[in-house]
XYZ file of C-alpha atoms in Angstrom:
637
model
C -5.518 26.623 -0.569
C -5.638 27.048 -4.408
C -7.629 29.216 -6.695
C -8.621 28.329 -10.201
C -9.436 30.628 -12.915
C -12.530 29.466 -14.894
C -13.380 30.321 -18.404
C -17.016 29.985 -19.708
C -17.809 26.224 -20.206
C -18.492 25.191 -23.731
C -17.265 28.386 -25.405
C -13.928 29.498 -26.633
C -11.535 30.896 -23.972
C -11.318 34.647 -23.628
C -7.588 34.304 -24.487
C -8.465 33.101 -27.902
C -10.767 35.970 -28.729
C -8.694 39.182 -28.984
C -11.309 40.960 -31.038
C -13.608 40.917 -27.863
C -11.031 42.478 -25.253
C -12.583 45.791 -25.526
C -16.116 44.583 -24.713
C -17.623 46.239 -21.802
C -17.560 44.208 -18.509
C -21.339 44.474 -18.084
C -21.923 42.811 -21.412
C -19.294 40.073 -20.595
C -20.677 39.331 -17.279
C -24.267 39.057 -18.546
C -22.956 36.540 -21.305
C -21.083 34.495 -18.608
C -24.288 33.456 -16.829
C -26.189 30.349 -18.304
C -30.132 30.413 -18.415
C -30.313 28.505 -15.169
C -28.684 31.592 -13.313
C -29.816 34.543 -15.607
C -32.427 35.792 -13.059
C -33.604 39.466 -12.759
C -32.720 41.223 -9.594
C -34.893 40.821 -6.431
C -35.846 37.593 -4.894
C -38.784 35.518 -5.931
C -40.978 33.859 -3.432
C -40.559 30.046 -3.056
C -43.436 28.167 -4.688
C -45.558 26.045 -2.246
C -45.754 22.269 -2.582
C -47.175 21.198 -5.924
C -47.620 24.880 -7.055
C -46.266 26.093 -10.423
C -43.118 28.401 -10.042
C -44.296 32.002 -9.676
C -43.073 34.375 -12.541
C -40.972 37.469 -11.432
C -42.215 40.670 -12.407
C -41.934 41.501 -16.115
C -41.461 37.899 -17.021
C -44.154 35.906 -18.681
C -45.240 32.337 -17.090
C -43.747 30.315 -19.991
C -40.276 32.143 -19.536
C -40.338 31.312 -15.876
C -41.120 27.606 -16.526
C -38.319 27.574 -18.998
C -36.035 29.188 -16.417
C -37.099 26.660 -13.760
C -36.292 23.882 -16.134
C -32.838 25.188 -16.888
C -32.257 25.359 -13.416
C -33.249 21.738 -12.661
C -31.031 20.682 -15.513
C -28.091 22.684 -14.072
C -28.685 21.018 -10.611
C -28.797 17.484 -12.231
C -25.442 18.379 -14.320
C -23.674 19.905 -11.284
C -24.507 17.013 -8.829
C -23.349 14.287 -11.487
C -20.019 16.357 -11.987
C -19.628 16.331 -8.117
C -20.352 12.708 -7.890
C -17.681 11.876 -10.218
C -15.145 12.779 -7.720
C -13.459 9.908 -5.955
C -11.160 11.630 -3.548
C -11.614 14.752 -1.396
C -9.872 17.198 -3.764
C -11.772 16.042 -6.906
C -15.279 16.336 -5.048
C -14.385 19.957 -3.945
C -13.050 20.799 -7.354
C -16.061 19.580 -8.911
C -18.315 21.769 -6.841
C -16.183 24.857 -7.718
C -16.062 24.124 -11.663
C -19.888 23.261 -11.569
C -20.764 26.637 -9.652
C -18.432 29.080 -11.518
C -19.582 30.705 -13.615
C -22.932 29.061 -14.164
C -24.385 29.660 -10.711
C -21.948 32.171 -9.224
C -19.093 34.385 -10.000
C -16.877 33.151 -7.128
C -17.061 30.515 -4.376
C -15.218 29.821 -1.149
C -15.279 26.249 0.306
C -14.348 25.746 3.960
C -13.931 22.314 5.522
C -13.409 21.121 9.130
C -9.795 20.690 10.058
C -9.246 18.077 10.616
C -12.174 16.235 9.012
C -13.801 13.563 11.241
C -14.050 10.090 9.974
C -17.249 7.910 10.357
C -18.427 7.876 14.101
C -15.262 9.167 15.613
C -15.699 12.136 17.904
C -14.408 15.428 16.518
C -11.673 17.077 18.111
C -12.084 20.541 19.886
C -12.016 23.346 18.894
C -14.329 23.374 15.870
C -11.977 24.889 13.131
C -12.739 25.561 9.556
C -10.212 25.779 6.860
C -10.366 27.551 3.455
C -9.901 24.338 1.224
C -10.366 25.825 -2.161
C -11.740 28.997 -3.979
C -12.559 29.726 -7.593
C -13.660 32.785 -9.458
C -14.626 33.993 -12.742
C -12.162 36.027 -14.961
C -13.776 38.517 -17.061
C -11.136 40.117 -19.070
C -7.781 39.374 -20.534
C -6.053 41.978 -18.352
C -7.026 40.008 -15.158
C -5.448 36.824 -16.398
C -2.044 38.253 -17.384
C 1.109 37.333 -15.456
C 2.924 34.158 -14.904
C 0.779 31.012 -14.145
C 2.670 30.781 -10.711
C 1.514 34.260 -9.729
C -2.031 33.252 -10.756
C -2.061 30.100 -8.677
C -0.904 31.729 -5.543
C -3.405 34.697 -5.664
C -5.630 34.642 -2.599
C -9.566 34.304 -2.976
C -11.656 37.456 -3.146
C -14.631 38.474 -1.272
C -15.997 40.593 -4.178
C -15.336 38.671 -7.454
C -15.236 41.999 -9.514
C -13.859 44.274 -6.812
C -10.816 44.716 -4.743
C -8.503 41.663 -4.104
C -9.329 41.342 -0.506
C -8.119 38.049 0.635
C -10.473 35.816 2.987
C -9.299 34.338 6.177
C -7.789 30.878 5.840
C -8.622 29.546 9.285
C -11.761 30.089 11.252
C -12.659 28.874 14.765
C -16.253 28.394 15.158
C -17.297 29.809 18.509
C -19.877 27.647 20.541
C -23.088 29.604 20.507
C -21.807 32.188 18.060
C -23.702 33.384 14.892
C -21.660 31.168 12.579
C -22.286 28.030 14.761
C -26.080 28.921 14.659
C -26.236 29.166 10.868
C -24.214 25.932 10.461
C -26.360 24.160 13.053
C -29.441 25.284 10.982
C -28.258 23.469 7.922
C -30.385 25.496 5.322
C -28.438 28.127 3.148
C -29.180 31.711 3.807
C -28.585 34.941 1.823
C -25.602 37.079 2.596
C -27.786 40.183 3.715
C -29.903 38.087 6.095
C -29.429 38.925 9.667
C -27.911 35.511 10.576
C -25.541 35.834 7.671
C -24.472 39.391 8.378
C -23.357 38.093 11.751
C -21.773 34.813 10.680
C -19.829 36.019 7.455
C -17.397 38.262 9.395
C -16.781 35.413 11.760
C -16.229 33.079 8.818
C -14.246 35.266 6.372
C -12.374 37.304 8.924
C -12.883 40.923 10.447
C -13.018 43.713 7.916
C -13.955 41.550 5.032
C -17.296 42.518 3.353
C -19.401 40.538 0.731
C -21.536 42.152 -2.173
C -24.584 43.881 -0.964
C -28.241 42.461 -1.521
C -28.905 38.953 -2.519
C -25.475 38.433 -4.178
C -24.176 36.022 -1.535
C -25.387 32.686 -0.128
C -23.737 31.088 2.875
C -24.443 27.232 2.514
C -23.591 24.700 5.482
C -22.041 21.581 4.310
C -23.666 18.646 6.374
C -22.449 15.180 5.980
C -24.201 12.047 7.308
C -23.669 12.778 10.990
C -22.626 16.451 11.341
C -21.536 19.669 9.687
C -18.317 19.270 8.080
C -17.909 22.626 6.439
C -19.443 25.736 4.614
C -19.700 27.088 1.009
C -20.106 30.821 0.175
C -21.475 31.671 -3.341
C -20.988 35.082 -4.612
C -22.255 37.173 -7.627
C -20.769 40.363 -8.767
C -22.901 43.644 -9.498
C -22.739 43.188 -13.277
C -25.066 40.192 -12.850
C -28.590 39.570 -11.410
C -28.776 38.660 -7.876
C -29.840 35.298 -6.319
C -33.336 34.395 -6.085
C -35.159 32.466 -3.508
C -35.072 29.450 -5.701
C -31.494 29.639 -5.860
C -31.290 28.688 -2.081
C -32.696 25.237 -3.156
C -30.083 25.036 -5.691
C -27.333 25.978 -3.152
C -28.657 23.337 -0.789
C -28.634 20.596 -3.384
C -24.981 21.521 -4.271
C -24.051 21.631 -0.649
C -25.810 18.318 0.252
C -24.134 16.369 -2.585
C -20.814 17.792 -1.863
C -21.033 16.983 1.830
C -22.290 13.621 1.277
C -19.358 12.916 -1.379
C -16.834 14.304 1.019
C -17.983 11.956 3.678
C -17.852 9.029 1.262
C -14.157 10.265 0.198
C -12.976 10.496 3.852
C -14.313 7.098 4.631
C -12.803 5.346 1.520
C -9.498 7.192 2.174
C -9.190 5.936 5.722
C -10.139 2.432 4.809
C -7.579 2.454 1.924
C -4.880 3.822 4.191
C -5.629 1.171 6.974
C -5.656 -1.643 4.396
C -2.588 -0.378 2.589
C -0.749 -0.087 6.020
C -2.157 -3.479 7.176
C -0.748 -5.176 3.966
C 2.552 -3.475 3.956
C 3.271 -4.243 7.648
C 2.468 -7.932 6.766
C 4.910 -7.850 4.052
C 8.636 -8.505 4.901
C 10.507 -5.119 5.483
C 13.729 -6.889 4.224
C 14.764 -10.297 3.078
C 17.076 -12.572 5.074
C 20.508 -13.254 3.888
C 20.822 -17.161 4.136
C 23.852 -18.948 3.357
C 24.278 -20.042 -0.346
C 21.324 -18.082 -1.921
C 20.788 -14.342 -2.635
C 17.280 -12.933 -2.675
C 15.340 -10.055 -4.348
C 11.680 -9.014 -4.302
C 9.309 -6.589 -5.704
C 5.684 -5.744 -4.857
C 3.390 -3.433 -7.211
C -0.190 -2.749 -6.480
C -2.767 -2.820 -9.177
C -3.317 0.821 -9.146
C -3.224 3.790 -6.904
C -7.029 3.541 -6.507
C -6.728 0.004 -5.354
C -3.498 -0.356 -3.449
C -4.280 -3.299 -1.428
C -4.644 -6.958 -2.223
C -3.793 -10.394 -0.960
C -0.473 -10.937 -2.647
C 2.454 -11.928 -0.517
C 6.004 -13.369 -0.668
C 8.402 -14.547 1.929
C 11.796 -16.312 2.587
C 12.260 -18.141 5.877
C 15.661 -19.600 7.021
C 15.508 -23.106 7.936
C 17.659 -25.536 9.750
C 20.716 -26.969 7.794
C 21.293 -23.677 5.980
C 18.036 -24.251 3.876
C 15.614 -21.656 3.002
C 11.762 -21.827 2.309
C 10.674 -19.591 -0.671
C 6.991 -18.744 -0.504
C 4.612 -16.819 -2.810
C 0.910 -16.581 -2.606
C -2.185 -14.806 -3.791
C -5.387 -14.360 -1.950
C -8.443 -13.569 -4.041
C -9.776 -9.992 -3.957
C -8.674 -6.489 -3.327
C -9.865 -5.266 -0.017
C -8.964 -5.072 3.489
C -10.467 -8.513 4.065
C -7.936 -9.949 1.424
C -5.032 -8.197 3.227
C -6.129 -9.615 6.692
C -6.486 -13.173 5.382
C -3.091 -12.720 3.612
C -1.594 -11.901 6.848
C -2.949 -14.811 8.757
C -1.834 -17.185 5.965
C 1.707 -15.761 5.904
C 1.899 -15.987 9.693
C 0.692 -19.703 9.613
C 3.282 -20.393 6.800
C 6.161 -19.027 8.955
C 5.040 -21.088 11.883
C 4.780 -24.348 9.820
C 8.144 -23.649 8.241
C 9.625 -23.201 11.747
C 8.459 -26.870 12.362
C 10.486 -27.935 9.286
C 7.494 -29.604 7.797
C 7.803 -30.968 4.250
C 6.383 -28.588 1.506
C 3.205 -30.639 0.810
C 2.504 -30.781 4.509
C 2.614 -27.054 4.611
C 0.184 -26.564 2.017
C -2.129 -29.126 3.778
C -2.115 -27.124 6.972
C -2.613 -23.783 5.143
C -5.448 -25.412 3.262
C -7.080 -26.399 6.686
C -6.401 -22.906 8.163
C -8.131 -21.282 5.069
C -11.173 -23.445 5.717
C -11.348 -22.397 9.424
C -11.242 -18.659 8.245
C -14.407 -19.227 6.119
C -15.844 -21.217 3.339
C -15.147 -18.704 0.726
C -11.538 -18.000 1.675
C -9.409 -18.974 -1.433
C -5.903 -18.470 -2.246
C -2.997 -19.895 -4.417
C 0.416 -20.588 -3.036
C 3.757 -22.104 -4.007
C 6.081 -23.331 -1.293
C 9.671 -24.407 -2.134
C 12.647 -25.298 0.021
C 16.139 -24.947 -1.289
C 19.114 -26.919 0.058
C 22.479 -25.226 -0.646
C 24.462 -28.282 0.320
C 22.758 -30.797 -1.897
C 21.926 -28.244 -4.698
C 18.429 -29.335 -4.768
C 14.967 -27.810 -4.379
C 11.686 -29.233 -3.233
C 8.479 -27.604 -4.651
C 4.820 -28.026 -3.860
C 2.151 -26.004 -5.488
C -1.492 -25.013 -4.643
C -3.055 -23.720 -7.819
C -0.277 -21.174 -8.369
C 1.553 -20.317 -11.676
C 4.699 -22.408 -12.032
C 8.060 -20.996 -11.243
C 10.704 -20.267 -13.870
C 14.250 -21.252 -13.601
C 16.961 -19.123 -15.337
C 20.184 -21.457 -16.048
C 23.617 -19.977 -15.911
C 23.886 -20.405 -19.798
C 20.874 -18.344 -20.405
C 18.240 -20.964 -20.776
C 14.936 -20.227 -19.139
C 12.802 -23.096 -18.001
C 9.307 -23.329 -16.828
C 9.489 -25.848 -13.984
C 7.027 -28.937 -14.186
C 5.432 -28.928 -11.114
C 1.965 -30.416 -10.054
C -0.806 -27.731 -10.546
C -2.555 -28.634 -7.216
C -5.914 -27.222 -5.989
C -5.974 -23.682 -4.485
C -5.931 -23.340 -0.701
C -9.249 -23.349 0.824
C -11.009 -25.959 -1.343
C -10.295 -28.712 1.011
C -10.101 -32.608 0.747
C -7.081 -32.231 -1.837
C -3.777 -33.903 -1.462
C -0.740 -31.722 -2.334
C 2.371 -33.330 -3.952
C 6.068 -32.203 -3.918
C 8.710 -32.700 -6.543
C 12.315 -32.394 -5.942
C 14.464 -30.788 -8.805
C 17.940 -29.753 -9.424
C 19.146 -26.315 -8.450
C 22.507 -25.748 -10.104
C 24.848 -23.051 -8.824
C 24.374 -19.878 -10.686
C 20.720 -20.435 -11.616
C 18.005 -18.119 -10.583
C 14.454 -19.139 -9.618
C 11.652 -16.599 -10.238
C 8.502 -16.979 -8.196
C 5.558 -14.701 -8.836
C 1.690 -14.136 -8.774
C -0.451 -14.217 -11.560
C -0.634 -10.353 -11.929
C 2.726 -10.460 -13.650
C 1.747 -12.902 -16.388
C -2.231 -12.424 -16.835
C -4.230 -9.473 -17.974
C -7.189 -8.480 -19.861
C -4.936 -8.688 -23.107
C -3.518 -12.141 -22.644
C -4.067 -15.417 -20.766
C -1.795 -16.746 -18.193
C 0.182 -19.314 -20.305
C 0.845 -16.551 -22.893
C 2.107 -14.260 -20.245
C 4.407 -17.094 -18.801
C 5.940 -17.676 -22.320
C 6.667 -13.909 -22.525
C 8.203 -14.065 -19.282
C 10.402 -16.991 -20.167
C 11.603 -15.061 -23.326
C 12.249 -12.123 -21.384
C 14.426 -13.883 -18.934
C 16.350 -15.461 -21.631
C 16.786 -12.321 -23.660
C 18.294 -10.415 -20.386
C 20.387 -13.566 -19.750
C 21.989 -13.274 -23.202
C 22.946 -9.667 -22.530
C 25.076 -10.716 -19.749
C 26.790 -13.584 -21.571
C 26.808 -17.415 -20.829
C 29.353 -17.427 -17.879
C 27.666 -14.374 -15.869
C 24.274 -14.323 -14.282
C 22.373 -11.040 -14.591
C 22.427 -8.905 -11.484
C 19.501 -9.880 -9.323
C 17.854 -6.510 -8.827
C 18.273 -5.456 -12.388
C 16.778 -8.594 -13.370
C 13.670 -7.842 -11.234
C 13.387 -4.520 -12.684
C 13.742 -5.823 -16.191
C 11.022 -8.389 -15.776
C 8.515 -5.716 -14.516
C 9.561 -3.717 -17.795
C 7.528 -6.191 -19.655
C 4.371 -4.910 -18.346
C 2.375 -2.837 -20.803
C -0.212 -0.126 -20.129
C -3.135 -2.754 -20.056
C -1.333 -5.256 -18.140
C -1.814 -3.843 -14.452
C -5.056 -5.628 -13.722
C -3.926 -7.362 -10.554
C -1.425 -6.902 -7.642
C 2.199 -8.425 -8.384
C 4.366 -10.031 -5.973
C 7.871 -11.211 -7.274
C 10.735 -13.265 -5.414
C 13.861 -14.012 -7.188
C 16.502 -16.436 -5.547
C 19.896 -16.596 -7.018
C 21.271 -20.081 -6.113
C 25.035 -19.958 -5.116
C 24.996 -23.203 -3.098
C 27.715 -24.365 -0.801
C 30.495 -26.546 -2.553
C 31.113 -30.108 -1.203
C 34.659 -29.228 -0.059
C 33.178 -26.609 2.239
C 31.015 -29.062 4.109
C 32.093 -31.519 6.798
C 29.577 -33.977 8.162
C 29.695 -36.796 10.777
C 27.457 -39.124 12.806
C 28.432 -39.431 16.468
C 27.151 -42.075 18.678
C 25.416 -40.842 21.981
C 28.150 -41.914 24.308
C 30.671 -40.234 26.696
C 33.452 -40.124 24.118
C 31.452 -38.179 21.621
C 32.556 -34.715 22.648
C 36.136 -35.500 22.389
C 35.714 -37.020 19.211
C 33.871 -34.016 17.916
C 36.675 -31.739 18.919
C 39.200 -33.778 16.981
C 37.003 -33.966 13.841
C 36.335 -30.137 14.035
C 39.984 -29.453 14.401
C 40.972 -31.510 11.378
C 38.437 -29.869 9.250
C 39.493 -26.341 10.331
C 43.083 -27.312 9.578
C 42.061 -28.392 6.111
C 40.299 -25.099 5.442
C 43.273 -22.931 6.730
C 41.356 -21.865 9.718
C 43.602 -23.104 12.636
C 43.299 -19.729 14.381
C 39.948 -20.601 15.242
C 40.259 -23.996 16.506
C 40.343 -23.169 20.266
C 37.015 -21.409 20.199
C 35.268 -23.646 17.930
C 36.487 -26.790 19.761
C 35.202 -25.475 23.061
C 31.692 -24.584 21.533
C 31.369 -27.966 19.693
C 32.250 -29.887 22.746
C 29.678 -27.914 24.846
C 26.951 -28.391 22.412
C 27.524 -31.948 21.638
C 27.753 -32.849 25.323
C 24.253 -31.395 25.696
C 22.989 -33.388 22.786
C 24.422 -36.579 23.888
C 22.871 -36.049 27.367
C 19.361 -36.395 25.991
C 19.731 -38.195 22.586
C 18.851 -41.977 22.121
C 20.105 -42.069 18.418
C 23.236 -41.055 16.583
C 24.053 -37.140 16.918
C 24.889 -35.215 13.709
C 27.669 -32.730 13.500
C 28.098 -30.594 10.520
C 30.583 -27.629 9.698
C 29.843 -25.195 6.788
C 32.367 -22.719 5.541
C 31.391 -19.854 3.588
C 31.901 -16.146 4.473
C 31.284 -17.494 7.968
C 31.865 -20.846 9.774
C 28.504 -22.483 10.756
C 28.318 -25.426 13.163
C 25.031 -27.509 13.240
C 24.397 -30.187 16.012
C 21.326 -32.363 15.607
C 19.694 -35.021 17.824
C 16.482 -36.781 18.331
C 15.247 -34.886 21.565
C 12.476 -32.324 20.877
C 13.431 -30.181 23.901
C 14.973 -27.023 23.101
C 17.967 -25.709 25.227
C 17.494 -23.034 27.427
C 20.155 -20.576 28.674
C 20.196 -20.246 32.444
C 22.505 -18.695 34.879
C 24.720 -21.225 36.747
C 25.341 -20.755 40.513
C 28.924 -20.549 41.829
C 28.973 -24.318 43.173
C 27.188 -25.642 40.075
C 29.550 -27.979 37.814
C 27.343 -27.611 34.702
C 24.960 -25.235 33.095
C 27.596 -22.851 31.480
C 27.623 -24.303 28.096
C 25.127 -21.935 26.417
C 26.482 -19.113 28.329
C 29.809 -19.599 26.703
C 28.078 -20.074 23.302
C 26.174 -16.814 23.750
C 29.508 -15.035 24.739
C 31.805 -16.329 22.043
C 29.512 -17.050 18.874
C 28.305 -14.186 16.691
C 24.872 -15.826 16.518
C 23.400 -19.080 17.802
C 19.900 -20.686 17.908
C 17.920 -23.765 18.200
C 15.244 -25.055 15.861
C 12.674 -27.934 16.520
C 12.504 -30.502 13.744
C 9.826 -33.220 13.156
C 12.492 -35.757 14.179
C 14.129 -33.819 16.971
C 16.073 -30.503 17.097
C 19.131 -28.753 15.650
C 21.375 -26.326 17.693
C 23.599 -24.197 15.580
C 25.972 -21.200 16.070
C 28.019 -18.895 13.909
C 31.689 -17.822 14.133
C 33.196 -15.157 12.017
C 36.729 -15.600 10.541
C 39.376 -14.020 12.452
C 39.880 -10.503 11.705
C 36.317 -9.717 10.965
C-alpha cells in the first residue's frame, strides 16, 4: 500500500511558488479542478439517449455544452493514460494519476487478494486489499517532512480533514451491502442508501466519508467477475460530483478493470513461459575430462524474458563431450516449448553417439513433425580430448570463434547449412584441430546482431574483443573462463539487446598422449588375464601401483563380460587425469544390467563389484556397440 502526493498537472509545483503559500485553501482547491470537474454543487439529472446535456441552474446551455465537452476530453485522456500501463502497478498508478486532482481530490483502489487469473475459480473468502491510494496536497505545510514519512503516510477518508486511515483488508460478506453494490457493477454516490451501508464495510468501522455527493463507490469488474473497487473523494472546498460524473467513474473503472485483467493474464503467461524456459536450460554444466565449461544466458528484456535460445554440454563415451547451442525463432511460450523439445531430442541423439551431421538431420525431421513453421538454427560440435580434435556441423547458425593460447582469435570456417525445419537439406561436418589451452566460443545471434549492426560486423567485433582480452593475460596464459564470458557480454551497447543471448565457452585442456593407454583384445578366454597385465603395467608407469589390485579386479570383470558377447576385438582404454577412467568397448548393443546373484550362482557378481568399488560407472550404447566405463579416484581422495 503506497500513497503518492500529486501536484497540479501542467502547472508549476506548489513548492516552486513560495509567493502563493498564504493563499486561502478555498481558492487553491478551486484552481486545482479542471474544467471537466468544475461543476456546481448539486446533482444534475442524467440526459436521456440522444438528448443534449441539461444545464444546471444558473449555467447557460453553451457553458453546459462546453463543460460536457471538457468531461469527454478528460475521459479520453484518462483512459489513454490507464491503457498505457503494462503491468498491474502501472495500470493502478495510471488510474490514480489520471483521477487526482482532475476528477477527485483523493482515491482509494481496492483489489481482490489474490487476483483470479483467467477462468480459474477464485478462492474463498472474497477479500479486498487496499492496493494504492493518492490524494491532492493543497499547501506547502502538508508536504513538509522527509520523503520516507510521506510515503508511509496512510490514506485518508476525508482528503482535507483528519488523517483517518482506511482499512487495508476487507472481507466481503456474501449477501452483505458491499457485495450487493459490487454485484450491481454501476458506480453509486457515497450518500446513497446502498453506499452508506457498503462504505463502512469496505473502509472499516468508524470511518466516514464527506457528506453529500462528494464520494463515489465504483466497482471494478473485469471480463468475468468483480476484481475490486475504487472510491473517488472530493473535499468541501470543491463542487460535489454530478450525475454525469457517475458515467465518468464508470468509464475509469471499466478501463482499469479490463487493463488489470490483461496485466494479470500477461503476467501469468510470462511467468509460465519464463519458468518453462529456465527449467529446460541446464541448471549446471557437467565437468567432463579434458575440458572446462562456462555459460551465460541473457533475455532480450524484462518485458520479454522468454525465447528459444538454448545451450547444452553432453558427456559422450570416450571422454568426449558434445557442445550444442541453438536458437528457435520467436519470443513466446511456443518458442520455449519447441526449444525444450529440440534440446531433449538433441540429448537423446547424443546418447546414441551419432555423428554431428546425423544429429542435425534428425533434429530437422523432428522440427518438421512439430509443424511446418518451426524453424531453428543449431550448431553441434563434438570435442575429443584424447585426439585434440573437434568435429562441427552447422544448421544456419553463426560460426564459432576459437581463441588460441597465444591470443589469436579465429572465426572457424564451418559450412553454413540450412536452418532446422527447412527439410530436404544435407548437413556437412568438418573436423578441426582443438589445441590445448584454446577456448571455443559458441553463441546465438543476439550477441552479434542488432538494429545497429549486421551479424558479420558483430562477429568481427567479437573476434577483436576476444583478442584484446587475451592480450591482457599474456601469450602463455589463457584468460579466466568466467571473466572471459563477462567481458564478452560487456561489448553489448544500449541498442544491442534486441534478442536473447545464449553463450557457451569451452576451454580445451585435453589429455596428454602419455596419460592414455589403449589396447585391442581378441574375444577369447585369455583376454581378461591379458587385460589385467596390461593395466598393471600402465599403472606402474604412472606411479599408481597402490591402485593395481582394485583396478585389475574391475578390469577383469568388465572385460570378461564383454568377451562373452563380442564377436570382434574388444577395446580397453585407461585415461589418467585427476581420476583414473577405464573404458571397455565391444560390438554387442546389449547393455549390462546389475542383478543380485544367488548364493549358489557362479557368476553375476561382476557389476556388483564395480558398483561397490568404483566411484562412478555406466554403460553407453554406440552405433557400433557399447562402452562400459568406470572411474576410480586416486588413493587418498
